[in-house]
mmCIF file of C-alpha atoms and ligand atoms in Angstrom:
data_model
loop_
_atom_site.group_PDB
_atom_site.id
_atom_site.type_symbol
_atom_site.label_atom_id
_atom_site.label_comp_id
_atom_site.label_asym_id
_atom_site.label_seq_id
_atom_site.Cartn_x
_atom_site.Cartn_y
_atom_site.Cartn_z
ATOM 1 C CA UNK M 26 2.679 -23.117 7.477
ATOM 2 C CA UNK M 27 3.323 -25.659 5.018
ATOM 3 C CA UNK M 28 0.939 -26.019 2.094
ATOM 4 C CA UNK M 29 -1.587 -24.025 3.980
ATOM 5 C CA UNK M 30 -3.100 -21.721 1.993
ATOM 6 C CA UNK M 31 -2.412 -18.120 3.113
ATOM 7 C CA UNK M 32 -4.633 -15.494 1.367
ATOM 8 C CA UNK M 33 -3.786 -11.898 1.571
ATOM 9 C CA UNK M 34 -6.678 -9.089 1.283
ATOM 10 C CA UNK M 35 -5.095 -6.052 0.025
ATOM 11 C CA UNK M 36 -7.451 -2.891 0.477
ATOM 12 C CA UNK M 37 -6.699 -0.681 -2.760
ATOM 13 C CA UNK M 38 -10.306 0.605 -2.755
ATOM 14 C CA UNK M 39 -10.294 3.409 -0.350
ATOM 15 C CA UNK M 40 -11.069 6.722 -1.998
ATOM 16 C CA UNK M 41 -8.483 9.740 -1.812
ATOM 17 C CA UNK M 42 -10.739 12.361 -0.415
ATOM 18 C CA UNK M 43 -8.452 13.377 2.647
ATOM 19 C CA UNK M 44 -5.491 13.379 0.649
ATOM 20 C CA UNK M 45 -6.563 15.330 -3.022
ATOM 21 C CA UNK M 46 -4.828 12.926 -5.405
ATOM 22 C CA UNK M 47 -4.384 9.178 -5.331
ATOM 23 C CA UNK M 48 -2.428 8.042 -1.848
ATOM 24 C CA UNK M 49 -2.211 4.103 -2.750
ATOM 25 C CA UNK M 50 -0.884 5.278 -6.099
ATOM 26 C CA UNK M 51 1.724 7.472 -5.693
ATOM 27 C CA UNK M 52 5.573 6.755 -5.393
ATOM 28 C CA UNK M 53 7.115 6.964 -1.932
ATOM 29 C CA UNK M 54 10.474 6.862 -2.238
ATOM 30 C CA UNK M 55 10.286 4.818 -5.690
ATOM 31 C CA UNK M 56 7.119 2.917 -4.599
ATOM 32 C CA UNK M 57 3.735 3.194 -4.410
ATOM 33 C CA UNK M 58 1.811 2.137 -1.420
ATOM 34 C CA UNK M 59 -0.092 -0.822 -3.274
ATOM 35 C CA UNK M 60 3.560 -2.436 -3.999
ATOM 36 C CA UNK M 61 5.324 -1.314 -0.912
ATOM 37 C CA UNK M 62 2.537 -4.053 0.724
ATOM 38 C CA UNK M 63 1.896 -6.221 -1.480
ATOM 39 C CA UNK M 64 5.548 -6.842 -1.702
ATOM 40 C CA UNK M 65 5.688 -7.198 2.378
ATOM 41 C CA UNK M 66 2.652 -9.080 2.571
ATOM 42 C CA UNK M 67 4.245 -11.730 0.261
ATOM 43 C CA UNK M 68 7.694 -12.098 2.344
ATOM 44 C CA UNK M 69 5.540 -12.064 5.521
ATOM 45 C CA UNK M 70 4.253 -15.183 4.272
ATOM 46 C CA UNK M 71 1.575 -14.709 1.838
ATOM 47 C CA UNK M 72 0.874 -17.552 -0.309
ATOM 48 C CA UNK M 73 -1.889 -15.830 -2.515
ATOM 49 C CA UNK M 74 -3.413 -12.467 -3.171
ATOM 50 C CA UNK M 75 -6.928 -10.944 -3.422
ATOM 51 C CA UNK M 76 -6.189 -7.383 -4.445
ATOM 52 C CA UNK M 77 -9.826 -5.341 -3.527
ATOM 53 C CA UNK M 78 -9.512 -2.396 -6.051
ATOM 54 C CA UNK M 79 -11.671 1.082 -6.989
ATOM 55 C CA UNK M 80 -12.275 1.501 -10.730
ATOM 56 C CA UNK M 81 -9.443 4.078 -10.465
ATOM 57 C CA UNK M 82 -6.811 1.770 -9.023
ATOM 58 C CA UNK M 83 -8.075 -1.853 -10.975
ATOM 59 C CA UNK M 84 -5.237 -0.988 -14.442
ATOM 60 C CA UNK M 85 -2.878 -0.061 -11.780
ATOM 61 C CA UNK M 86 -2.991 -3.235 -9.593
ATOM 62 C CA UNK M 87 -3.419 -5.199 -13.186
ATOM 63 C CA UNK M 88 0.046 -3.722 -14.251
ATOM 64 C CA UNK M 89 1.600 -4.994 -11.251
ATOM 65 C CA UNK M 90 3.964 -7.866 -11.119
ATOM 66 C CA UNK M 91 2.670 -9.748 -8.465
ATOM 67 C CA UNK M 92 4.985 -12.326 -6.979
ATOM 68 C CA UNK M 93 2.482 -14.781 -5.684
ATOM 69 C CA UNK M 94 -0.438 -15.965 -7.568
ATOM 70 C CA UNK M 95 -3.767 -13.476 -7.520
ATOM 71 C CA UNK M 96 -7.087 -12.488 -8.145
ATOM 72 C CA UNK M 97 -8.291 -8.967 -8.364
ATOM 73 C CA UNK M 98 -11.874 -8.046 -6.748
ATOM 74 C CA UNK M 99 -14.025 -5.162 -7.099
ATOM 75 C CA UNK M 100 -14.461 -3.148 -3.853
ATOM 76 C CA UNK M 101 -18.289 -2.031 -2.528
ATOM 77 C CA UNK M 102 -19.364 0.956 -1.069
ATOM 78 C CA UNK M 103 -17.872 0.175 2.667
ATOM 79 C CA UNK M 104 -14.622 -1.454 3.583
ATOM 80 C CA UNK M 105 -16.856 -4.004 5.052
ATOM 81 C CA UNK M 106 -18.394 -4.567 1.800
ATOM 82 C CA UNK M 107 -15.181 -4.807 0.142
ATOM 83 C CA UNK M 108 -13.324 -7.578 2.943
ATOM 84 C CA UNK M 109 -16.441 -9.250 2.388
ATOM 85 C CA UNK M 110 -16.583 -9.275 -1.464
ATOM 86 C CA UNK M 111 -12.652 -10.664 -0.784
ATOM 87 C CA UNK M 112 -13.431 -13.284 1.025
ATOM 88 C CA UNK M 113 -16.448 -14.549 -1.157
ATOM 89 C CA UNK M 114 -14.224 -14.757 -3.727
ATOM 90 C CA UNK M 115 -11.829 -17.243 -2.628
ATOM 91 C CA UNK M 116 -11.404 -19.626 -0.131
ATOM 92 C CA UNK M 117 -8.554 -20.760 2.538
ATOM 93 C CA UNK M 118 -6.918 -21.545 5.715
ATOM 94 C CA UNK M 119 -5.674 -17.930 7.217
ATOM 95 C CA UNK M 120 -6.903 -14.654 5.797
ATOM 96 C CA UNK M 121 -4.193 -11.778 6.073
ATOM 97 C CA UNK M 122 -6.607 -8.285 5.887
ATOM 98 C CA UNK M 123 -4.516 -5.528 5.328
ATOM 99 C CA UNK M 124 -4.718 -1.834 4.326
ATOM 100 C CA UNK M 125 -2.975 -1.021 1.251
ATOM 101 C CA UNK M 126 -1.937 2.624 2.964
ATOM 102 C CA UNK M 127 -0.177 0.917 5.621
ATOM 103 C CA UNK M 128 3.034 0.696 3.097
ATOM 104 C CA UNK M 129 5.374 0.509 6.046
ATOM 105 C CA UNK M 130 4.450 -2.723 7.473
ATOM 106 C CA UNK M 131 7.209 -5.186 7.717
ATOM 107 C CA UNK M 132 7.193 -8.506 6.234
ATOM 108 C CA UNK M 133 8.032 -9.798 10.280
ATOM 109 C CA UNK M 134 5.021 -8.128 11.567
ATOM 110 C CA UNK M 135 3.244 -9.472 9.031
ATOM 111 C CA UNK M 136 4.912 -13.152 9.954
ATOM 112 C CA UNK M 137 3.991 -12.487 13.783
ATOM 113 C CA UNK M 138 0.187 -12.191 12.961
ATOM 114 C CA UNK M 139 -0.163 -15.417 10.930
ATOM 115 C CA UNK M 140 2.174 -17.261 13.392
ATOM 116 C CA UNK M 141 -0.478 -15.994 16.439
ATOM 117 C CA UNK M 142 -3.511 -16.605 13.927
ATOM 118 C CA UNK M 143 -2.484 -19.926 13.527
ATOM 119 C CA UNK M 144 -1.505 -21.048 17.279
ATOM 120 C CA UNK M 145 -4.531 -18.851 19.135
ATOM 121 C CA UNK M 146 -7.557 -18.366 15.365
ATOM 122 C CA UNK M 147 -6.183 -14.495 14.933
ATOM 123 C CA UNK M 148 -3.012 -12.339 15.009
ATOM 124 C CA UNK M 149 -4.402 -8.399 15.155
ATOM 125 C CA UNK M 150 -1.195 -5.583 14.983
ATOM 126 C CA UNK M 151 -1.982 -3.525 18.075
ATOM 127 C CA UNK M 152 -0.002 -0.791 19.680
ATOM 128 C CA UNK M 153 -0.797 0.384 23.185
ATOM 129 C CA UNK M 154 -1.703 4.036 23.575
ATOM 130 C CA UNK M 155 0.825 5.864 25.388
ATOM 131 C CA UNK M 156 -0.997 9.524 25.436
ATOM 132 C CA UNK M 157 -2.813 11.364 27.552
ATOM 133 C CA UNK M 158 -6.391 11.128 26.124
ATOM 134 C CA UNK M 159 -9.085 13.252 26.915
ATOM 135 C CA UNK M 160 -12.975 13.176 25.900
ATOM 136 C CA UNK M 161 -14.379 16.480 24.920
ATOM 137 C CA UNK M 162 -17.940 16.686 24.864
ATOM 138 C CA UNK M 163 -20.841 19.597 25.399
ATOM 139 C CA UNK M 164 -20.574 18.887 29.260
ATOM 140 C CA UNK M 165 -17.042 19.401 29.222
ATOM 141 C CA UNK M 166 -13.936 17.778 29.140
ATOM 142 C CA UNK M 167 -13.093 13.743 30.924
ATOM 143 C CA UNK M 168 -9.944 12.050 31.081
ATOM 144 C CA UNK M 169 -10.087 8.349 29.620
ATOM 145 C CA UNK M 170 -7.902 6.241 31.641
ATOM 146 C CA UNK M 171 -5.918 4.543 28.500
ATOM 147 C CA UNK M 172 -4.748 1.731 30.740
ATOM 148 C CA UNK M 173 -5.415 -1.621 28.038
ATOM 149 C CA UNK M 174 -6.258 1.041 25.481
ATOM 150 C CA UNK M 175 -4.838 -0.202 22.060
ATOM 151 C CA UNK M 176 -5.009 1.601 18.687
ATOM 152 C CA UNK M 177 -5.781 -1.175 16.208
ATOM 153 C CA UNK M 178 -3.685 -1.566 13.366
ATOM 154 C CA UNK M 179 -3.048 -4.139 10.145
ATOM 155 C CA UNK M 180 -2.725 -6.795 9.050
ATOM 156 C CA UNK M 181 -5.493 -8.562 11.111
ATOM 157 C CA UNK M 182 -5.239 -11.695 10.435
ATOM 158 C CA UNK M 183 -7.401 -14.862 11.013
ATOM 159 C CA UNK M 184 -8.762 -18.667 11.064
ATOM 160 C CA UNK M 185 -10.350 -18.184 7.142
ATOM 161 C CA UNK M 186 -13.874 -19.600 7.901
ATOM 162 C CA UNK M 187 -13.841 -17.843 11.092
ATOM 163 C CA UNK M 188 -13.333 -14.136 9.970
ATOM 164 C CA UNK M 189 -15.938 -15.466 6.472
ATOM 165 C CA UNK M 190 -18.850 -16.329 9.624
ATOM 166 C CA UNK M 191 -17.753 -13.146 11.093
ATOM 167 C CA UNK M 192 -18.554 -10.962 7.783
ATOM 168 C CA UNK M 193 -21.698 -13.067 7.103
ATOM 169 C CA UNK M 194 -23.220 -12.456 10.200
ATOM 170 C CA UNK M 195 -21.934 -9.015 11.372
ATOM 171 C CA UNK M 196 -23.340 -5.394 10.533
ATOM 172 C CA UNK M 197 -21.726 -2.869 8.175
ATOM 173 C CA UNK M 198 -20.361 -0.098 10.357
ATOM 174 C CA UNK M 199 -16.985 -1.848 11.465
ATOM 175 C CA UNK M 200 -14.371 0.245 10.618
ATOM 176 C CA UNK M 201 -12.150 -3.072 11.016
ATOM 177 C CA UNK M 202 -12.214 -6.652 11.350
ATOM 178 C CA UNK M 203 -11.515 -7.404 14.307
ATOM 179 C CA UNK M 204 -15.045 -5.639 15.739
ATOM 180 C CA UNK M 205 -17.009 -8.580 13.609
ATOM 181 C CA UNK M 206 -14.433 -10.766 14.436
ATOM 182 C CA UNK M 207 -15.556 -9.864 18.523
ATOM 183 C CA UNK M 208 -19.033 -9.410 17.921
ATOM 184 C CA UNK M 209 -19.253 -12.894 16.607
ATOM 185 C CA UNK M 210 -18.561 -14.492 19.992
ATOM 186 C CA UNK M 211 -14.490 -14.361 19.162
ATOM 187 C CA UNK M 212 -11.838 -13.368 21.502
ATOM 188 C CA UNK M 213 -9.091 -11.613 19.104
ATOM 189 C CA UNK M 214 -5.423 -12.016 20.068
ATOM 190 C CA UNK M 215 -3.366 -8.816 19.769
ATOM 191 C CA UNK M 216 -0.124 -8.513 18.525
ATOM 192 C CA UNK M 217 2.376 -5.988 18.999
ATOM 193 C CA UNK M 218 2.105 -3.581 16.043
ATOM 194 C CA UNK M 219 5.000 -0.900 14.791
ATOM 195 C CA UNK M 220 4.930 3.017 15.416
ATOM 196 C CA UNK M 221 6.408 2.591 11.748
ATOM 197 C CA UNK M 222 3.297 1.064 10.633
ATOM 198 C CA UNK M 223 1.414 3.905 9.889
ATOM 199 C CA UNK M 224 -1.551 4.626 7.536
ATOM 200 C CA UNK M 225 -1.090 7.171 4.912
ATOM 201 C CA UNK M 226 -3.971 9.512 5.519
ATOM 202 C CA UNK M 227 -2.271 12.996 5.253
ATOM 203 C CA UNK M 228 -0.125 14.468 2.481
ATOM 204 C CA UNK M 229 2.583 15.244 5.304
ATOM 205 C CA UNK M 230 2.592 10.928 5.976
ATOM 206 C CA UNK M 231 4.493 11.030 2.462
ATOM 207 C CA UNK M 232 7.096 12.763 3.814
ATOM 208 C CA UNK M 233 7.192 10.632 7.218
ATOM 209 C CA UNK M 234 6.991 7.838 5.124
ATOM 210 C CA UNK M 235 10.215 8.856 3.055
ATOM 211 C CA UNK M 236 12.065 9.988 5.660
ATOM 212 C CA UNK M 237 11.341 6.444 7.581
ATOM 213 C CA UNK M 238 12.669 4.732 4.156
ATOM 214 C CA UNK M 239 16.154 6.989 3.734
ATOM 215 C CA UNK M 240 18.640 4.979 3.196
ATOM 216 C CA UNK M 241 22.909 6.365 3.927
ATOM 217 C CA UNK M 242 26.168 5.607 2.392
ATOM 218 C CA UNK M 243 29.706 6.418 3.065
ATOM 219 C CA UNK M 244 32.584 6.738 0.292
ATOM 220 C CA UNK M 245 36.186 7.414 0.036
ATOM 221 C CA UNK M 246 38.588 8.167 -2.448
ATOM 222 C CA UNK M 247 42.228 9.224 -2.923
ATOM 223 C CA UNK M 248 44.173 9.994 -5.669
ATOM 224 C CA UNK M 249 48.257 11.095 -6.163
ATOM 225 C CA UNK M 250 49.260 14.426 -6.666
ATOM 226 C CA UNK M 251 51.604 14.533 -9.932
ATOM 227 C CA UNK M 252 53.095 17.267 -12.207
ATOM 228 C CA UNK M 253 51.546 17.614 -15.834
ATOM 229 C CA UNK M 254 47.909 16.814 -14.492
ATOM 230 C CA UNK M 255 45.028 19.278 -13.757
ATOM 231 C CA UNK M 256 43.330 19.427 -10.556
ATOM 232 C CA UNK M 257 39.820 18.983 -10.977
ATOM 233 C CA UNK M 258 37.249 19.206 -7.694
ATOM 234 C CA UNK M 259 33.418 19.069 -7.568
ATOM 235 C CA UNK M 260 33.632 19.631 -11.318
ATOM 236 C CA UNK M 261 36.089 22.964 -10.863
ATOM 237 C CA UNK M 262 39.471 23.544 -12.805
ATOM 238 C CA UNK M 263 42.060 24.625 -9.550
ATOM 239 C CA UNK M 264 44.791 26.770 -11.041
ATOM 240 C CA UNK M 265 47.918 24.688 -9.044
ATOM 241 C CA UNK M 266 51.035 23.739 -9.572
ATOM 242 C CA UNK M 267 50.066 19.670 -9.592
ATOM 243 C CA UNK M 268 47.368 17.348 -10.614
ATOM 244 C CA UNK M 269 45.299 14.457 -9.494
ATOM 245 C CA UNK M 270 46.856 10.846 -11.181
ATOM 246 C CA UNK M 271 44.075 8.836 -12.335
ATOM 247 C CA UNK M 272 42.293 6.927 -15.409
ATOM 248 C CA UNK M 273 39.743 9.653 -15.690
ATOM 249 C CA UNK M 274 39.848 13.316 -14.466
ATOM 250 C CA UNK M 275 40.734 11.910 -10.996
ATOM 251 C CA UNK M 276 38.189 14.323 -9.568
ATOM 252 C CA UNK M 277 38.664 12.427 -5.749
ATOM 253 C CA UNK M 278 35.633 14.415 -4.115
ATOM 254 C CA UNK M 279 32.583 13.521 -7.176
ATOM 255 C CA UNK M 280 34.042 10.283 -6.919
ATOM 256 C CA UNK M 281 33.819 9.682 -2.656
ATOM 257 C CA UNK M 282 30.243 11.091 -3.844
ATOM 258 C CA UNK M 283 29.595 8.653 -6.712
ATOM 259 C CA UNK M 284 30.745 5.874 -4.164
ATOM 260 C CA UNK M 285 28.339 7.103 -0.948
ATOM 261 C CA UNK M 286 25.307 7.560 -2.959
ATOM 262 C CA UNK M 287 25.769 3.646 -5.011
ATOM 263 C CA UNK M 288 26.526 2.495 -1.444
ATOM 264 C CA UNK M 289 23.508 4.232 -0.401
ATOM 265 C CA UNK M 290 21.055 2.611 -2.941
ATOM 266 C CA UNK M 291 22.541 -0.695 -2.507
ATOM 267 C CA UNK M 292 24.527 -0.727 -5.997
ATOM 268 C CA UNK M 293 28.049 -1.794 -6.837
ATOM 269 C CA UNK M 294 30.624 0.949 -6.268
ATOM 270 C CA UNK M 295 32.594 2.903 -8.873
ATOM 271 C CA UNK M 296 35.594 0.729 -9.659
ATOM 272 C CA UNK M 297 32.732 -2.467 -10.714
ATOM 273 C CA UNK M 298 30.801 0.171 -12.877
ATOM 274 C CA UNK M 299 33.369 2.093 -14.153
ATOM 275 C CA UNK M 300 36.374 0.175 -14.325
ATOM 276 C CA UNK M 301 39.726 2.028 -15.301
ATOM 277 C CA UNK M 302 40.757 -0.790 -17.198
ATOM 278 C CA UNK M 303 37.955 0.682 -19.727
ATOM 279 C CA UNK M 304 39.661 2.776 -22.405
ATOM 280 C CA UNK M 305 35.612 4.651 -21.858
ATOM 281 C CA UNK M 306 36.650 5.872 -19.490
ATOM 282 C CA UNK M 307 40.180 7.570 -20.137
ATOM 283 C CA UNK M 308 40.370 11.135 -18.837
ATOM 284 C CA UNK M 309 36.521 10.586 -18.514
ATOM 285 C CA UNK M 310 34.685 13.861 -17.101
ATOM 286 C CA UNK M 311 33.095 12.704 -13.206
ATOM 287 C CA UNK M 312 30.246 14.671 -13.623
ATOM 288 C CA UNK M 313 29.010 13.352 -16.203
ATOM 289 C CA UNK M 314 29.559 9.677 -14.481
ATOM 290 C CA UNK M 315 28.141 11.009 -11.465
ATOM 291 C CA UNK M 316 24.876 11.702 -13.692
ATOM 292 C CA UNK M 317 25.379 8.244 -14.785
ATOM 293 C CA UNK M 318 24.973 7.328 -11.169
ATOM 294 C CA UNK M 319 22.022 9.250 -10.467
ATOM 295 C CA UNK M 320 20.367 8.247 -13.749
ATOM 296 C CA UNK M 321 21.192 4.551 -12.172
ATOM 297 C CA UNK M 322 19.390 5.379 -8.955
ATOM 298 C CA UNK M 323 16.467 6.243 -10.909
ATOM 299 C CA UNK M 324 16.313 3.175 -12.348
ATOM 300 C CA UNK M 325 15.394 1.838 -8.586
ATOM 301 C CA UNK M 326 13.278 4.510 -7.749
ATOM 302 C CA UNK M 327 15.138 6.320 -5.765
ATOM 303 C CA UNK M 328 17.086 10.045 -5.465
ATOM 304 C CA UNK M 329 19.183 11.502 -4.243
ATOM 305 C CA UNK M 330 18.166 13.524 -0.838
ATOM 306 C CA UNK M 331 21.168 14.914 0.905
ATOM 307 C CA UNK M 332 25.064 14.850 0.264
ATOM 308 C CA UNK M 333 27.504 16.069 2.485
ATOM 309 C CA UNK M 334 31.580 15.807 1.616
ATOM 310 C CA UNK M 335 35.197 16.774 2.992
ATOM 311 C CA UNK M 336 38.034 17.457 0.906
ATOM 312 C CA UNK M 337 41.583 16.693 2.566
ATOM 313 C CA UNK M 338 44.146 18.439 1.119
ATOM 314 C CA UNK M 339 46.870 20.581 2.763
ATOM 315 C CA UNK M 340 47.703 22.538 -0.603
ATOM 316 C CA UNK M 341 46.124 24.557 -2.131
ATOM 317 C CA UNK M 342 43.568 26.697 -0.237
ATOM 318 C CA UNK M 343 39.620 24.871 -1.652
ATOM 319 C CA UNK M 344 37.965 27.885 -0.165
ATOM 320 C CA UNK M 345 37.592 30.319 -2.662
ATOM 321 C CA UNK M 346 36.257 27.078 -5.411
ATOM 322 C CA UNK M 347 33.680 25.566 -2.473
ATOM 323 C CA UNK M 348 30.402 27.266 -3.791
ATOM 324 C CA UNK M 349 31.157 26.490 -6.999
ATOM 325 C CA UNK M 350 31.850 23.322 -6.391
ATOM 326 C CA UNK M 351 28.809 23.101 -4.629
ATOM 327 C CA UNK M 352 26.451 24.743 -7.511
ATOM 328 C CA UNK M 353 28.154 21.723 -9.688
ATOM 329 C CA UNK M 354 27.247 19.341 -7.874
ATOM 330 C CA UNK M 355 23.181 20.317 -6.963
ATOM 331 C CA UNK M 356 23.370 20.587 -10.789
ATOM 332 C CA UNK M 357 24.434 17.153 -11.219
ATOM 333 C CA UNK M 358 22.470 15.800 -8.459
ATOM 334 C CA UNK M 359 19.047 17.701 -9.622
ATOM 335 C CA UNK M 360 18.856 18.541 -5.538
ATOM 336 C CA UNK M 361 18.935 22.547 -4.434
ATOM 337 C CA UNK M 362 22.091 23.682 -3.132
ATOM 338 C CA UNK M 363 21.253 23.915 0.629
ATOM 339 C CA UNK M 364 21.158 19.682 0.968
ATOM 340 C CA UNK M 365 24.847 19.854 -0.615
ATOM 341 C CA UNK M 366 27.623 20.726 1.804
ATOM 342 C CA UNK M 367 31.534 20.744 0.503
ATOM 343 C CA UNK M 368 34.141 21.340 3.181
ATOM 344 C CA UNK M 369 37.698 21.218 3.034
ATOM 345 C CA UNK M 370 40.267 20.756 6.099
ATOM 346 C CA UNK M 371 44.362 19.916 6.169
ATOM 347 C CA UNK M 372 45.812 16.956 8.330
ATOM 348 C CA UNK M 373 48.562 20.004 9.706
ATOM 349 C CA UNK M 374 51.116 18.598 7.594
ATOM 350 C CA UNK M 375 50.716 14.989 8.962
ATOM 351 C CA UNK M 376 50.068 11.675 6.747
ATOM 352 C CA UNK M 377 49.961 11.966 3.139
ATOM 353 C CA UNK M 378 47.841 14.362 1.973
ATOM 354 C CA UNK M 379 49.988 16.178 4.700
ATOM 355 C CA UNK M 380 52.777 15.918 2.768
ATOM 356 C CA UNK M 381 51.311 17.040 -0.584
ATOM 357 C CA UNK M 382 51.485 13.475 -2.038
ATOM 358 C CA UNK M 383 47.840 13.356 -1.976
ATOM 359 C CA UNK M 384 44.263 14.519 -1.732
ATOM 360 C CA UNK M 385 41.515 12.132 -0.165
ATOM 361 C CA UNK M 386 37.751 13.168 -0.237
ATOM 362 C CA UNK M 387 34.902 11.115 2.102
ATOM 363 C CA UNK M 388 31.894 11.315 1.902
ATOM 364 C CA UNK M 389 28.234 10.395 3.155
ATOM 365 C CA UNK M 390 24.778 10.332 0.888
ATOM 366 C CA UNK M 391 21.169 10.503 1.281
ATOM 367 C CA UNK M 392 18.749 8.877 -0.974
ATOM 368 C CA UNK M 393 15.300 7.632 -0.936
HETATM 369 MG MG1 MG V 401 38.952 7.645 -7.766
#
């Protein structure tokens, strides 16, 4: 691939009729569609950019920070006006076309297709169909045998000058590449597209897309039980005869939380932000670090979705303090109560929280 000159076409053109607001435009889990491939495209491979825009997306794509060199190019009417118009513009040796709303795409799928493109003149994501189809039609209804059916996906990609001749010679009503590609005397060479590499088309693909981009974590924290110390959980003041030990209010189950939701957006973990060799944080309140966590998250475009936790502790009873707990925390968390579960078990007098030396907390996060 060396010093071969790569050109991505990134279709931001497409209008948002189906949809009712802007698809390539809105955030998906932190994101919009236009960066979530342009940023794929360019670890797949890309060496340069043509970004094919609408008046409505062209200060968008302009405020983007691209990280390969580009040009931005006004769309036409059809998406065969607006390839075209792409790859008038510039020249090169493979041309990567790719819609914008298929955020999903991999940077390896996109790697596959130049890989094929350059071994056998094109690379065109294709996944079989595995339904049942039928044709309905005013005479009735006829099974279509989907043996060697494909549904075609992007990127297609393609020999430069070939897929230019292609758009020179070939008609306007392709509704991809490939067809002009074919009806230019071309044989195309499929390869093996992703389930995950769908197009955005519906508002419910938003939350298939999110859901495909969750992300988990896992944390785990214990502190000692000591007299002269309150016991703080999920925020609530325990009436008991001990306390948790610790730099800050030792509140063990926020801070398993704190730990599963950094984990889960790929941040350091507690003791690196917040270290307790910090007189800040002396007898510091955990909820308001766990905001400091979420507000973090934000940062990277991402939420918190889902939080589920287990205290361990054989003394005392957490049952009458869980739903408070609980409120505290989908407070903190800005997520309703129902995605926040708080349980509470005893080891039956076994290991140390057993003993009433400690109380643990683990927990697992969900954030996109
Ligand atoms: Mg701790």
């Amino acid at each position: 691939m060396e010093n071969k000159r790569i050109v991505g076409i990134l279709l931001c053109a497409g209008s948002a009729r189906r949809m009712g607001f802007d698809k390539l435009q809105t955030p998906v889990a932190g994101k919009t569609a236009i960066e979530r491939s342009m940023e794929a495209l360019a670890a797949g491979g890309v060496t340069e950019m043509v970004f094919v825009v609408s008046d409505s997306s062209r200060i968008y794509v302009n405020s983007l920070a691209c990280p390969v060199p580009c040009t931005v190019v006004q769309g036409g009417d059809t998406r065969h006006d607006s390839v075209k118009n792409a790859l008038e513009a510039v020249s090169g040796d493979i041309a990567v076309i790719h819609d914008a709303a298929r955020c999903l795409v991999s940077p390896e799928l996109v790697r596959s297709c130049i890989s094929a493109a350059e071994k056998y003149g094109s690379g065109i994501a294709a996944v079989p169909v595995t339904d049942t189809v039928f044709r309905t039609s005013q005479d009735g209804f006829s099974l279509v045998d989907r043996d060697g059916l494909f549904r075609m996906q992007t990127p297609q990609v393609f020999q430069y000058d070939a897929i230019l001749r292609a758009y020179r010679q070939g008609g306007g009503s392709a509704t991809d590449d490939c067809t002009l590609f074919l009806q230019a005397g071309n044989v195309p060479h499929f390869v093996p597209g992703s389930e995950d590499n769908f197009k955005l088309t519906l508002p419910s693909d938003f939350a298939r897309a999110e859901k495909a981009l969750t992300r988990y974590g896992t944390g785990f924290d214990t502190h000692r039980l000591t007299e002269g110390r309150r016991l703080i959980l999920g925020g609530v003041d325990i009436p008991f005869e001990k306390g948790l030990l610790g730099h800050s209010d030792a509140d063990v189950l926020v801070h398993a939380i704190m730990d599963a939701l950094l984990g889960a957006g790929g941040l350091p973990d507690i003791g690196h932000l917040f270290p307790d060799s910090d007189p800040d944080f002396l007898d510091a309140d955990s909820m308001k670090l766990l905001k400091q966590v979420v507000t973090l998250l934000g940062k990277k475009g991402l939420r918190p979705r889902q939080v589920s936790a287990v205290i361990i502790a054989q003394r005392p009873k957490m049952a009458p303090y869980l739903d408070q707990m609980i409120q505290n925390l989908s407070a903190a968390l800005n997520v309703p109560a129902e995605q926040v579960s708080i349980s509470a078990t005893t080891t039956e007098g076994m290991n140390d929280e057993g003993r009433g030396l400690c109380i643990s907390a683990r927990a697992i996060a969900a954030v996109c």
